[in-house]
Amino acid sequence: MNADAVKMLQGRYCNSLTQYSRFVTREVFIGDVPMGGNNPIRIQSMTTTDTMDTLGTVEQSIRMVDAGCEYVRITAPSIKEANNLAEIKKQLRQRGYNVPLVADIHFTPNAAEVAARIVEKVRVNPGNYADKKKFDQIDYTDAQYRGELERIFQKFTPLVKICKEYGTAMRIGTNHGSLSDRIMSRYGDTPQGMVESAMEFMRMCETLGYYNLVVSMKSSNPQVMVQAYRLLVQTMVAEGMNYPLHLGVTEAGDGEDGRIKSAVGIGTLLEDGLGDTVRVSLTEEPEAEAPVAIALVERYAIRSQKFKVESQKPELTTHHSQHSPYEYKKRDTYEANAFIGGHMVPRVVVDISRANLKDPATLNAAGYLYSPLLDKYNMAEQSVDFVYLGDSLPSFTLPGNLKQLYNYATWQKLANKTLCHPVFTLQEYIADDANRTSALNLVRVTNADLDSDAFGLLQMDKSLVFVLETNELHGMADQRAFFLKLEEFALDVPVIVKRSYTFPDHGPSTMDHGQSELKTQNLQLYAGTDLGALLVDGFGDGVWIDAPQVETNVITSTAFGILQATRSRISKTEYISCPSCGRTLFDLMITTQMIRSRTSHLKGLKIGIMGCIVNGPGEMADADYGYVGSGTDKVTLYRGKEAVKKNINSANALDELIGIIQSDGNWIEPA
Ligand code: SF4
């Protein structure tokens, strides 16, 4: 990295907070698919077969490549598997697949040294390459710490030399859950510890004149992951480095949860212009991961082309913001109507103005379950706080605790305004101050409005809440600019962040099941990215997703899923399940579904479901309970980081897990 570039970026983690600008990294050569520099953001995934099952691994790799993977990672837990990579590679090449292979290494430098002679890239985990994890807290003196680094250098050097000789690339892949005891003792379980863990290895590589490096900072908590990558970039820049970034959220889970968590973590960084390759980790077949990664990444290909042509807006950088991108702090706002803002959890708005407003069962999709027999509503775990009715009037009585939003002109005409609140345009709000409510007035604004004369006429009182909209292509950054400006003006008005999505129809029928699934997935990914990126920074007192082509129940669960993934509002059980790999000791997908079916009502609990005892306990990070494969048909159960039942029969393991949860007083009977 040249001196001018270093100077320009010093103290920052990205080029711009308000324009799309990709952080250009060093080009790294991985077989004939280079990464970084001006190359496209690459897609990759990892096999789940046993590496000794050559045919199974070859065939799964082919399915992954056909689904869009540009690199295929395969676990090499010992020398035996590392050697078999040669056979896998040979058979792939014979079938015409030249995809670069990556060997995944934990704890076994000897396997890494074999694999580095065979495959195009090796991934090492600095937390366990030369350190053993015993969860010990050790107070090192500086001299002892330096001594440890020297020991690691001796152990790591042979691999670096082999990589140099064979032209093999290397990923230094830090995981939040598997930091070494040495790093944990000095830095704690923090983004800073994650960064330092990788930097130590990267500095050793540079000492040895080796630069074919990629780096990652994964965590199952998107907030930690985002902070760690940002801090990594800032630290690299300060030391004159610009290695490509491999983005991923570990143990993201499956289905909606996995997609939303991945979007919040990976998408936030892509919005920042960071990332050279993406791996989405889902507890699903590995070929299901590439389409999700592609959908996340594709948005930026269009964005970078567009921003080359237009947009010379003044940009805000981290220098101008008081907000730290490296730690979570919710923006200070006042509490409006004792309901939104302040210390309240972010509120959820859904639009039911286009729904059947003659049938109370319409509200089922918003989390209010109507019983015709009893003529009453029961609240589900995820019941929205506001419904938007626009100019439509329902012909049934709404639940007594559900707030209703109407366009101002319609709201004015309501005979009974209890629980009903107006939504103004900026002009309406300024023009008519006599008829506002003293309770809650929502005003629709955009970032551009902040610079308008009209905004200067706005009278602030504590009934005011902004509904922030955007039509910009790089909408998250446009909305982020709004928050940064509010900060600059010292305005503590609560803000509901609204995003609107329409999806193109492909094919003859808009009701086609595949299309509907695609729209659902894209909504989860786009909204997860756009709203998640603001919420992880503490911006937003509410969310409002508008997507007329998507069912309301999907919109409701997407909104709550985003709040859960950003840890800003917990409404369900969280599953931290690994994607599985060649080490996995049980069927992760079936086991996850089985555990979910009996525990999904335990709101707020975090349950780790890990395929192996080697990495599982570390990678569960902050799970409250863990279900970890420890042998064939054997499971070890954890309470936090403590193994409380070892090697029990898998047939009884779920009952035993529930027993532990019950004995801790954390069990409730399902409704
Ligand atoms: S925790 Fe899961 S993905 Fe990680 S090494 Fe073990 S089985 Fe593989």
XYZ file of C-alpha atoms and ligand atoms in Angstrom:
679
model
C 0.000 0.000 0.000
C 1.538 3.316 -0.953
C 2.137 6.103 1.538
C -0.532 8.398 0.057
C -3.209 5.728 0.342
C -2.212 5.035 3.946
C -2.382 8.734 4.782
C -5.780 9.142 3.143
C -7.342 6.274 5.081
C -5.570 6.732 8.409
C -8.016 6.318 11.305
C -10.817 5.144 9.029
C -12.227 1.749 8.271
C -13.818 2.528 4.908
C -13.550 5.036 2.101
C -16.911 6.698 2.670
C -19.925 6.455 4.937
C -22.273 8.030 2.420
C -21.189 6.928 -1.059
C -20.586 3.445 -2.322
C -16.828 3.079 -2.606
C -15.101 -0.277 -2.562
C -12.043 -0.545 -0.340
C -9.440 -1.757 -2.811
C -7.218 -4.479 -1.446
C -4.094 -6.234 -2.625
C -4.667 -8.777 -5.389
C -4.020 -12.307 -4.184
C -3.573 -15.295 -6.481
C -5.545 -18.458 -5.727
C -5.118 -20.877 -8.604
C -6.434 -19.080 -11.655
C -9.170 -17.209 -9.753
C -7.526 -14.107 -8.269
C -9.154 -12.257 -5.377
C -8.986 -8.671 -4.164
C -7.880 -5.685 -6.201
C -10.506 -4.945 -8.846
C -11.656 -8.543 -9.146
C -15.343 -9.260 -8.526
C -16.351 -10.236 -5.001
C -15.832 -14.001 -5.054
C -18.319 -16.617 -3.839
C -17.258 -19.682 -1.902
C -18.443 -22.447 0.367
C -17.301 -25.573 2.177
C -18.082 -29.247 1.708
C -19.848 -31.229 4.424
C -18.766 -34.714 3.337
C -16.085 -36.821 4.991
C -12.855 -35.845 3.211
C -11.959 -39.536 2.937
C -15.136 -40.041 0.888
C -13.488 -38.998 -2.356
C -16.439 -39.538 -4.661
C -18.916 -37.884 -2.307
C -16.629 -34.865 -1.885
C -15.988 -34.561 -5.614
C -19.679 -34.732 -6.424
C -20.632 -32.271 -3.717
C -17.890 -29.897 -4.901
C -19.292 -30.076 -8.429
C -22.783 -29.238 -7.173
C -21.310 -26.279 -5.295
C -19.433 -25.016 -8.360
C -22.548 -25.406 -10.500
C -24.432 -23.340 -7.899
C -21.867 -20.522 -8.223
C -18.945 -21.301 -5.885
C -15.620 -19.982 -7.155
C -13.556 -21.663 -4.416
C -14.329 -24.905 -2.577
C -13.064 -25.453 0.963
C -12.566 -28.938 2.336
C -11.650 -29.873 5.894
C -8.311 -31.593 6.526
C -8.387 -32.667 10.175
C -5.297 -34.882 9.860
C -2.519 -35.857 7.452
C -4.672 -38.676 6.063
C -7.364 -36.242 4.828
C -4.741 -33.721 3.698
C -3.202 -36.382 1.472
C -6.592 -37.333 0.058
C -7.026 -33.781 -1.217
C -4.682 -34.783 -4.049
C -7.102 -37.488 -5.189
C -10.107 -35.167 -4.873
C -8.306 -32.515 -6.887
C -7.270 -35.031 -9.554
C -10.812 -36.307 -10.012
C -12.240 -32.787 -10.176
C -9.725 -31.816 -12.852
C -10.484 -35.014 -14.789
C -14.135 -33.976 -14.817
C -13.189 -30.534 -16.122
C -13.578 -28.599 -12.848
C -10.600 -26.336 -12.209
C -12.079 -24.702 -9.136
C -9.342 -23.715 -6.644
C -9.453 -25.855 -3.504
C -8.898 -24.606 0.022
C -7.823 -26.865 2.892
C -9.395 -26.027 6.245
C -7.004 -26.563 9.132
C -7.526 -26.532 12.894
C -4.894 -27.694 15.415
C -2.830 -29.701 12.904
C 0.190 -27.898 11.408
C 1.405 -31.200 9.944
C -1.810 -31.545 7.919
C -1.461 -27.931 6.782
C 2.073 -28.558 5.551
C 0.885 -31.515 3.456
C -2.187 -29.707 2.119
C -0.235 -26.562 1.166
C 1.667 -28.643 -1.395
C -1.573 -29.881 -2.974
C -4.296 -27.233 -2.918
C -4.395 -23.579 -3.973
C -5.044 -22.148 -0.521
C -4.923 -23.184 3.121
C -7.005 -21.691 5.870
C -5.440 -21.601 9.310
C -7.119 -20.507 12.513
C -4.628 -18.410 14.497
C -6.526 -19.345 17.661
C -5.562 -22.976 17.420
C -2.722 -23.366 14.910
C -0.035 -23.464 17.531
C -2.035 -22.968 20.739
C -4.222 -25.430 22.608
C -7.453 -24.137 24.075
C -8.003 -24.979 27.742
C -10.003 -21.884 28.702
C -7.164 -20.921 31.081
C -6.634 -17.328 32.166
C -2.886 -16.714 32.171
C -1.251 -13.445 33.149
C 1.705 -13.167 30.785
C 4.442 -10.643 31.380
C 5.472 -8.805 28.211
C 8.607 -10.950 28.017
C 6.581 -14.163 28.367
C 4.152 -12.930 25.726
C 7.017 -12.206 23.319
C 8.379 -15.667 24.100
C 5.026 -17.210 23.143
C 5.028 -15.309 19.854
C 8.534 -16.576 19.142
C 7.369 -20.158 19.803
C 4.421 -19.677 17.413
C 6.720 -18.142 14.797
C 8.912 -21.270 14.869
C 5.868 -23.501 14.478
C 4.254 -21.383 11.730
C 7.361 -20.696 9.627
C 7.507 -24.092 7.828
C 3.963 -23.635 6.489
C 4.693 -20.113 5.249
C 7.819 -21.335 3.473
C 5.881 -24.137 1.761
C 3.177 -21.680 0.662
C 5.857 -19.384 -0.771
C 7.519 -22.220 -2.601
C 4.307 -23.692 -4.055
C 2.522 -20.380 -4.747
C -0.224 -21.361 -2.306
C -2.387 -18.648 -0.785
C -3.339 -18.581 2.878
C -6.312 -17.327 4.840
C -5.709 -16.228 8.383
C -9.184 -17.029 9.641
C -9.950 -15.769 13.135
C -13.121 -16.948 14.843
C -14.641 -15.115 17.787
C -15.312 -18.378 19.600
C -11.868 -19.915 19.171
C -9.409 -17.278 20.279
C -6.378 -18.727 22.031
C -6.101 -18.598 25.817
C -3.133 -16.278 25.282
C -5.182 -13.734 23.314
C -8.187 -14.135 25.623
C -6.006 -13.500 28.661
C -4.652 -10.270 27.249
C -7.532 -8.838 25.155
C -10.610 -10.764 26.275
C -13.270 -12.141 24.023
C -13.365 -8.900 22.037
C -13.132 -7.583 18.469
C -9.738 -6.200 19.442
C -8.607 -9.684 20.509
C -9.828 -11.094 17.192
C -7.925 -8.459 15.240
C -4.724 -8.900 17.214
C -4.944 -12.681 16.825
C -4.843 -12.307 13.023
C -2.390 -9.411 12.966
C 0.208 -11.447 14.867
C 0.143 -14.078 12.126
C 0.044 -11.519 9.319
C 3.076 -9.727 10.727
C 4.929 -13.062 10.872
C 4.053 -13.694 7.205
C 5.411 -10.286 6.232
C 8.581 -10.918 8.234
C 9.033 -14.003 6.080
C 8.340 -12.030 2.880
C 5.023 -13.773 2.208
C 2.051 -11.662 1.098
C -0.416 -14.045 -0.579
C -2.829 -13.580 2.317
C -6.567 -13.289 2.876
C -8.036 -12.522 6.281
C -11.340 -13.091 8.086
C -12.915 -12.177 11.437
C -15.958 -14.394 11.860
C -18.450 -14.541 14.696
C -21.965 -15.876 15.122
C -22.888 -12.476 16.547
C -23.162 -10.077 13.576
C -22.483 -7.075 15.777
C -19.144 -8.483 16.978
C -18.272 -9.595 13.461
C -18.927 -6.160 11.938
C -16.909 -4.386 14.614
C -14.004 -6.817 14.237
C -13.749 -6.403 10.445
C -13.897 -2.627 10.724
C -11.218 -2.620 13.387
C -9.140 -4.997 11.296
C -9.220 -2.657 8.304
C -8.311 0.312 10.438
C -5.435 -1.648 12.009
C -4.205 -2.993 8.670
C -4.243 0.469 7.147
C -2.296 1.866 10.085
C 0.363 -0.788 9.449
C 0.393 -0.291 5.669
C -1.459 -3.515 4.872
C -4.487 -4.064 2.620
C -5.119 -7.787 2.414
C -8.396 -9.035 0.913
C -11.269 -9.684 3.285
C -13.180 -12.956 3.429
C -16.599 -12.140 4.940
C -18.761 -14.554 6.887
C -21.036 -14.978 9.891
C -20.332 -18.339 11.528
C -22.995 -20.714 12.768
C -25.696 -18.501 11.269
C -28.238 -21.335 11.388
C -30.797 -22.248 8.771
C -33.793 -20.826 6.914
C -34.884 -17.293 7.691
C -32.603 -16.901 10.730
C -29.517 -17.947 8.790
C -30.277 -15.624 5.893
C -31.079 -12.617 8.045
C -28.075 -13.073 10.337
C -25.786 -13.429 7.316
C -27.284 -10.354 5.677
C -26.889 -8.249 8.810
C -23.216 -9.166 9.201
C -22.011 -9.588 5.625
C -24.373 -7.013 4.129
C -23.357 -4.292 6.573
C -19.729 -4.647 5.552
C -20.564 -4.817 1.844
C -22.467 -1.548 2.304
C -19.250 -0.116 3.752
C -17.430 -1.169 0.574
C -15.562 -3.945 2.402
C -15.214 -7.559 1.336
C -13.496 -9.481 -1.452
C -15.080 -12.882 -0.983
C -18.198 -14.104 0.789
C -19.076 -17.396 2.395
C -22.576 -17.716 3.798
C -22.655 -20.481 6.464
C -26.059 -22.123 6.601
C -27.100 -25.333 8.300
C -28.338 -26.519 4.922
C -26.802 -28.295 1.923
C -23.656 -26.376 0.887
C -25.014 -25.760 -2.615
C -27.815 -23.728 -0.968
C -25.243 -21.227 0.295
C -23.905 -19.860 -2.996
C -27.234 -18.428 -4.257
C -27.619 -16.539 -0.977
C -24.088 -15.172 -1.203
C -24.656 -14.210 -4.845
C -27.890 -12.365 -3.966
C -26.046 -10.413 -1.264
C -23.138 -9.494 -3.507
C -24.982 -8.784 -6.753
C -26.433 -5.529 -5.465
C -22.953 -3.977 -5.338
C -21.995 -4.791 -8.919
C -24.834 -2.513 -10.019
C -23.994 0.042 -7.359
C -20.338 0.393 -8.234
C -21.133 0.888 -11.932
C -23.658 3.569 -11.124
C -21.432 5.413 -8.725
C -18.655 5.586 -11.287
C -20.919 7.711 -13.449
C -22.800 9.917 -11.025
C -22.903 11.169 -7.460
C -20.366 13.709 -6.457
C -22.119 14.474 -3.192
C -19.993 15.700 -0.323
C -19.048 12.704 1.709
C -18.957 12.139 5.420
C -16.191 9.987 6.746
C -15.679 8.491 10.158
C -13.641 11.611 10.967
C -16.830 13.665 10.954
C -18.889 11.390 13.154
C -18.943 11.199 16.920
C -20.371 7.719 16.513
C -17.878 4.904 16.966
C -18.158 2.155 14.358
C -16.190 -0.182 16.637
C -18.628 -0.437 19.542
C -22.367 -0.557 19.951
C -24.102 2.447 21.420
C -27.746 3.141 20.833
C -28.329 6.674 19.636
C -29.774 8.840 22.453
C -33.388 9.732 21.779
C -36.305 10.878 23.883
C -39.235 8.644 24.706
C -42.278 9.706 22.704
C -45.666 8.862 24.217
C -43.876 6.517 26.660
C -43.826 4.069 23.751
C -41.035 4.685 21.272
C -37.454 5.934 21.573
C -35.370 6.292 24.727
C -34.663 2.916 26.285
C -37.556 1.208 24.538
C -36.806 -1.702 22.212
C -37.136 -0.763 18.523
C -40.763 -0.835 17.434
C -42.166 -2.719 14.443
C -44.625 -1.238 11.947
C -46.400 -3.259 9.258
C -48.630 -2.011 6.499
C -52.057 -3.685 6.385
C -53.713 -0.985 4.287
C -53.954 -3.329 1.284
C -55.225 -6.324 3.301
C -58.788 -7.498 3.814
C -59.953 -5.077 6.486
C -63.289 -6.799 6.877
C -61.739 -9.872 8.488
C -60.085 -9.694 11.931
C -58.013 -12.771 10.993
C -56.005 -10.351 8.803
C -54.155 -9.457 11.980
C -52.837 -13.015 12.414
C -50.038 -12.017 10.046
C -49.113 -9.162 12.353
C -48.939 -11.415 15.418
C -52.471 -10.906 16.807
C -54.163 -14.291 16.569
C -57.897 -13.924 16.267
C -60.182 -16.535 17.821
C -63.662 -16.342 16.190
C -65.051 -18.577 18.939
C -64.040 -16.271 21.739
C -64.007 -13.150 19.570
C -60.690 -12.103 21.027
C -57.044 -11.794 20.063
C -54.068 -13.621 21.546
C -50.657 -12.085 21.134
C -48.006 -14.219 19.438
C -44.270 -13.988 20.345
C -43.824 -11.574 17.484
C -46.681 -9.105 17.533
C -46.119 -5.774 15.848
C -46.435 -2.480 17.696
C -48.091 -0.410 14.958
C -50.229 -1.235 11.961
C -50.347 1.309 9.143
C -53.769 1.656 7.540
C -53.098 4.649 5.297
C -56.544 5.835 4.206
C -58.327 2.519 4.747
C -60.732 1.911 7.615
C -61.192 -1.518 9.211
C -64.697 -2.805 9.769
C -63.725 -4.780 12.880
C -62.382 -3.770 16.260
C -58.631 -3.953 16.584
C -56.858 -5.302 19.696
C -56.843 -2.915 22.632
C -53.044 -2.663 22.716
C -52.303 -2.212 19.024
C -51.506 1.287 17.797
C -52.915 2.309 14.434
C -51.349 4.742 12.002
C -53.407 6.700 9.461
C -52.520 9.300 6.895
C -53.088 12.676 8.495
C -56.182 13.694 6.457
C -57.900 10.386 7.256
C -56.857 10.457 10.906
C -58.411 13.905 11.277
C -61.816 12.513 10.298
C -61.763 9.553 12.723
C -64.557 9.784 15.278
C -62.605 7.785 17.855
C -58.894 8.478 17.856
C -57.961 6.215 20.773
C -54.719 4.405 19.874
C -54.817 6.075 16.446
C -51.935 8.320 15.382
C -51.356 10.493 12.332
C -48.628 10.101 9.730
C -47.823 13.508 8.214
C -45.785 14.612 5.277
C -43.279 17.284 6.286
C -45.389 19.969 4.570
C -48.599 18.843 6.302
C -46.918 18.907 9.687
C -45.562 22.402 9.222
C -48.789 23.740 7.735
C -51.179 22.510 10.423
C -49.961 22.677 13.975
C -53.412 23.270 15.492
C -54.740 19.793 14.807
C -51.834 17.656 15.867
C -52.153 15.205 18.690
C -50.197 15.732 21.866
C -49.508 11.980 21.977
C -47.588 10.875 18.902
C -47.068 12.555 15.540
C -45.158 10.677 12.872
C -43.596 12.748 10.105
C -42.236 11.246 6.891
C -38.837 12.658 5.960
C -35.840 11.899 3.768
C -32.190 12.741 4.220
C -32.534 15.485 1.610
C -35.275 17.141 3.726
C -32.697 17.931 6.404
C -31.179 20.535 4.087
C -34.536 22.036 3.059
C -36.045 25.325 4.235
C -39.113 23.404 5.374
C -37.074 21.442 7.878
C -35.950 24.675 9.479
C -39.612 25.490 10.191
C -40.243 22.217 11.994
C -41.327 22.691 15.599
C -39.809 20.046 17.792
C -41.735 18.652 20.715
C -41.653 15.254 22.330
C -44.618 13.923 20.402
C -42.603 14.003 17.196
C -41.198 10.833 15.605
C -39.558 10.755 12.173
C -40.320 8.065 9.617
C -37.152 8.050 7.541
C -37.574 7.035 3.898
C -35.151 6.823 0.994
C -35.259 6.376 -2.752
C -31.482 6.330 -3.153
C -29.723 3.333 -4.665
C -27.217 3.330 -1.795
C -30.128 3.800 0.585
C -28.500 2.607 3.798
C -25.748 5.179 3.483
C -28.302 7.878 2.615
C -30.178 7.019 5.812
C -26.942 6.784 7.786
C -26.073 10.290 6.611
C -29.417 11.448 8.052
C -28.532 9.980 11.459
C -25.053 11.506 11.392
C -26.544 14.901 10.604
C -29.112 14.591 13.408
C -26.171 13.892 15.690
C -24.412 16.979 14.382
C -27.543 19.102 14.995
C -27.989 17.503 18.465
C -31.541 16.416 17.600
C -32.762 13.511 19.727
C -35.977 12.780 17.820
C -36.778 9.036 17.638
C -36.617 7.648 14.106
C -38.472 4.756 12.507
C -36.416 3.537 9.551
C -38.610 2.665 6.591
C -37.488 0.748 3.498
C -39.635 -0.130 0.494
C -38.942 -3.047 -1.825
C -40.381 -4.214 -5.111
C -39.079 -7.279 -6.879
C -39.154 -8.001 -10.597
C -41.339 -10.897 -11.712
C -39.623 -13.556 -13.803
C -41.867 -15.827 -15.804
C -45.592 -16.021 -16.460
C -47.172 -16.278 -13.025
C -46.690 -13.889 -10.146
C -48.179 -16.529 -7.855
C -45.541 -19.071 -8.818
C -44.185 -20.747 -5.671
C -40.532 -20.406 -6.706
C -40.965 -16.705 -7.354
C -42.639 -16.180 -4.028
C -39.766 -17.981 -2.266
C -37.237 -15.873 -4.137
C -38.999 -12.664 -3.144
C -39.123 -13.840 0.460
C -35.418 -14.641 0.437
C -34.481 -11.387 -1.260
C -36.563 -9.423 1.223
C -34.773 -11.136 4.114
C -31.383 -10.408 2.552
C -32.011 -6.832 1.414
C -33.886 -5.668 4.505
C -31.403 -7.565 6.706
C -28.616 -5.610 5.055
C -30.259 -2.186 4.849
C -31.912 -2.063 8.263
C -29.387 -4.307 9.999
C -26.506 -2.053 8.981
C -28.133 0.871 10.798
C -29.265 -1.102 13.844
C -25.814 -2.619 14.512
C -24.600 0.949 14.888
C -27.445 1.813 17.272
C -29.426 3.840 14.723
C -33.200 3.384 14.655
C -36.041 3.341 17.179
C -38.284 1.353 14.912
C -38.405 -0.495 11.603
C -40.987 -0.444 8.847
C -40.587 -2.761 5.875
C -42.889 -2.080 2.956
C -43.018 -4.863 0.342
C -46.406 -5.144 -1.396
C -45.425 -8.367 -3.206
C -44.539 -10.220 -0.003
C -46.980 -11.717 2.515
C -47.468 -9.686 5.701
C -46.502 -12.586 7.964
C -43.138 -12.796 6.167
C -42.625 -9.051 6.606
C -43.450 -9.346 10.317
C -41.035 -12.209 10.927
C -38.335 -10.536 8.820
C -38.590 -7.360 10.895
C -38.368 -9.277 14.182
C -35.598 -11.463 12.753
C -33.520 -8.378 11.950
C -34.039 -6.987 15.438
C -33.031 -10.347 16.917
C -29.928 -10.657 14.713
C -28.797 -7.171 15.692
C -29.575 -8.054 19.321
C -31.711 -4.965 19.621
C -34.948 -6.838 20.459
C -35.130 -10.496 21.418
C -38.375 -12.231 20.517
C -37.418 -15.874 20.009
C -34.951 -18.637 20.786
C -31.622 -18.202 19.038
C -29.915 -21.205 17.466
C -26.198 -21.035 16.833
C -25.819 -24.059 14.591
C -22.697 -24.839 12.629
C -22.895 -25.389 8.876
C -21.325 -28.862 9.322
C -18.236 -30.154 7.524
C -16.219 -33.340 7.175
C -15.834 -33.486 10.970
C -19.569 -33.520 11.681
C -20.780 -36.395 13.829
C -24.539 -36.215 13.228
C -27.008 -34.863 10.696
C -26.974 -31.181 11.577
C -30.111 -30.278 9.643
C -32.304 -32.990 11.162
C -30.885 -32.436 14.654
C -31.374 -28.671 14.465
C -34.985 -29.139 13.377
C -35.569 -31.666 16.165
C -34.146 -29.338 18.832
C -36.002 -26.368 17.377
C -39.321 -28.260 17.430
C -39.146 -28.618 21.223
C -37.405 -25.430 22.305
C -38.516 -22.707 19.893
C -40.812 -21.181 22.538
C -37.908 -20.403 24.901
C -37.640 -16.745 24.002
C -34.212 -15.252 24.591
C -32.282 -18.508 25.115
C -29.276 -19.156 22.877
C -28.703 -22.826 22.034
C -25.547 -23.936 20.240
C -25.778 -27.040 18.014
C -22.310 -28.081 16.920
C -21.195 -31.012 14.822
C -17.899 -31.792 16.568
C -16.169 -31.505 19.907
C -12.935 -30.228 18.295
C -14.261 -26.809 17.337
C -17.830 -26.846 18.552
C -17.412 -25.715 22.177
C -15.245 -22.765 21.164
C -17.383 -21.749 18.220
C -20.634 -21.698 20.185
C -19.362 -18.375 21.508
C -21.975 -16.972 23.873
C -24.597 -19.745 23.715
C -26.428 -20.482 26.988
C -26.563 -24.219 26.246
C -24.704 -26.422 23.824
C -25.471 -29.715 22.077
C -22.182 -30.956 20.656
C -21.312 -34.148 18.756
C -18.555 -35.957 20.666
C -18.456 -39.376 18.942
C -20.597 -41.665 16.847
C -24.094 -41.409 18.390
C -22.561 -39.533 21.299
C -23.374 -36.013 22.417
C -21.883 -33.763 25.072
C -24.145 -31.129 26.606
C -22.895 -27.748 27.759
C -24.142 -25.086 30.099
C -22.311 -22.022 28.791
C -18.723 -23.190 28.355
C -18.963 -26.008 30.901
C -19.515 -29.603 29.740
C -22.212 -30.867 32.110
C -23.078 -34.237 30.523
C -20.383 -35.966 28.551
C -20.737 -38.548 25.800
C -24.387 -39.385 26.391
C -26.387 -41.420 23.923
C -27.743 -39.174 21.185
C -31.178 -40.848 21.469
C -31.638 -39.280 24.930
C -29.632 -36.124 24.426
C -32.487 -33.739 23.703
C -34.469 -34.923 26.746
C -31.336 -34.487 28.847
C -30.806 -30.992 27.445
C -34.380 -30.042 28.329
C -33.775 -31.497 31.815
C -30.778 -29.171 32.267
C -32.778 -26.177 31.080
C -35.558 -27.142 33.499
C -33.197 -27.574 36.443
C -31.813 -24.098 35.745
C -35.334 -22.667 35.941
C -35.180 -21.551 32.304
C -37.895 -23.837 31.001
C -41.458 -22.827 30.309
C -44.131 -25.152 28.980
C -45.096 -24.449 25.362
C -48.464 -22.713 24.982
S -18.156 -27.102 14.611
Fe -19.231 -27.910 12.788
S -18.383 -26.809 11.015
Fe -17.016 -26.433 12.767
S -15.438 -28.012 12.537
Fe -16.988 -28.886 13.904
S -18.439 -29.965 12.578
Fe -17.161 -28.651 11.251
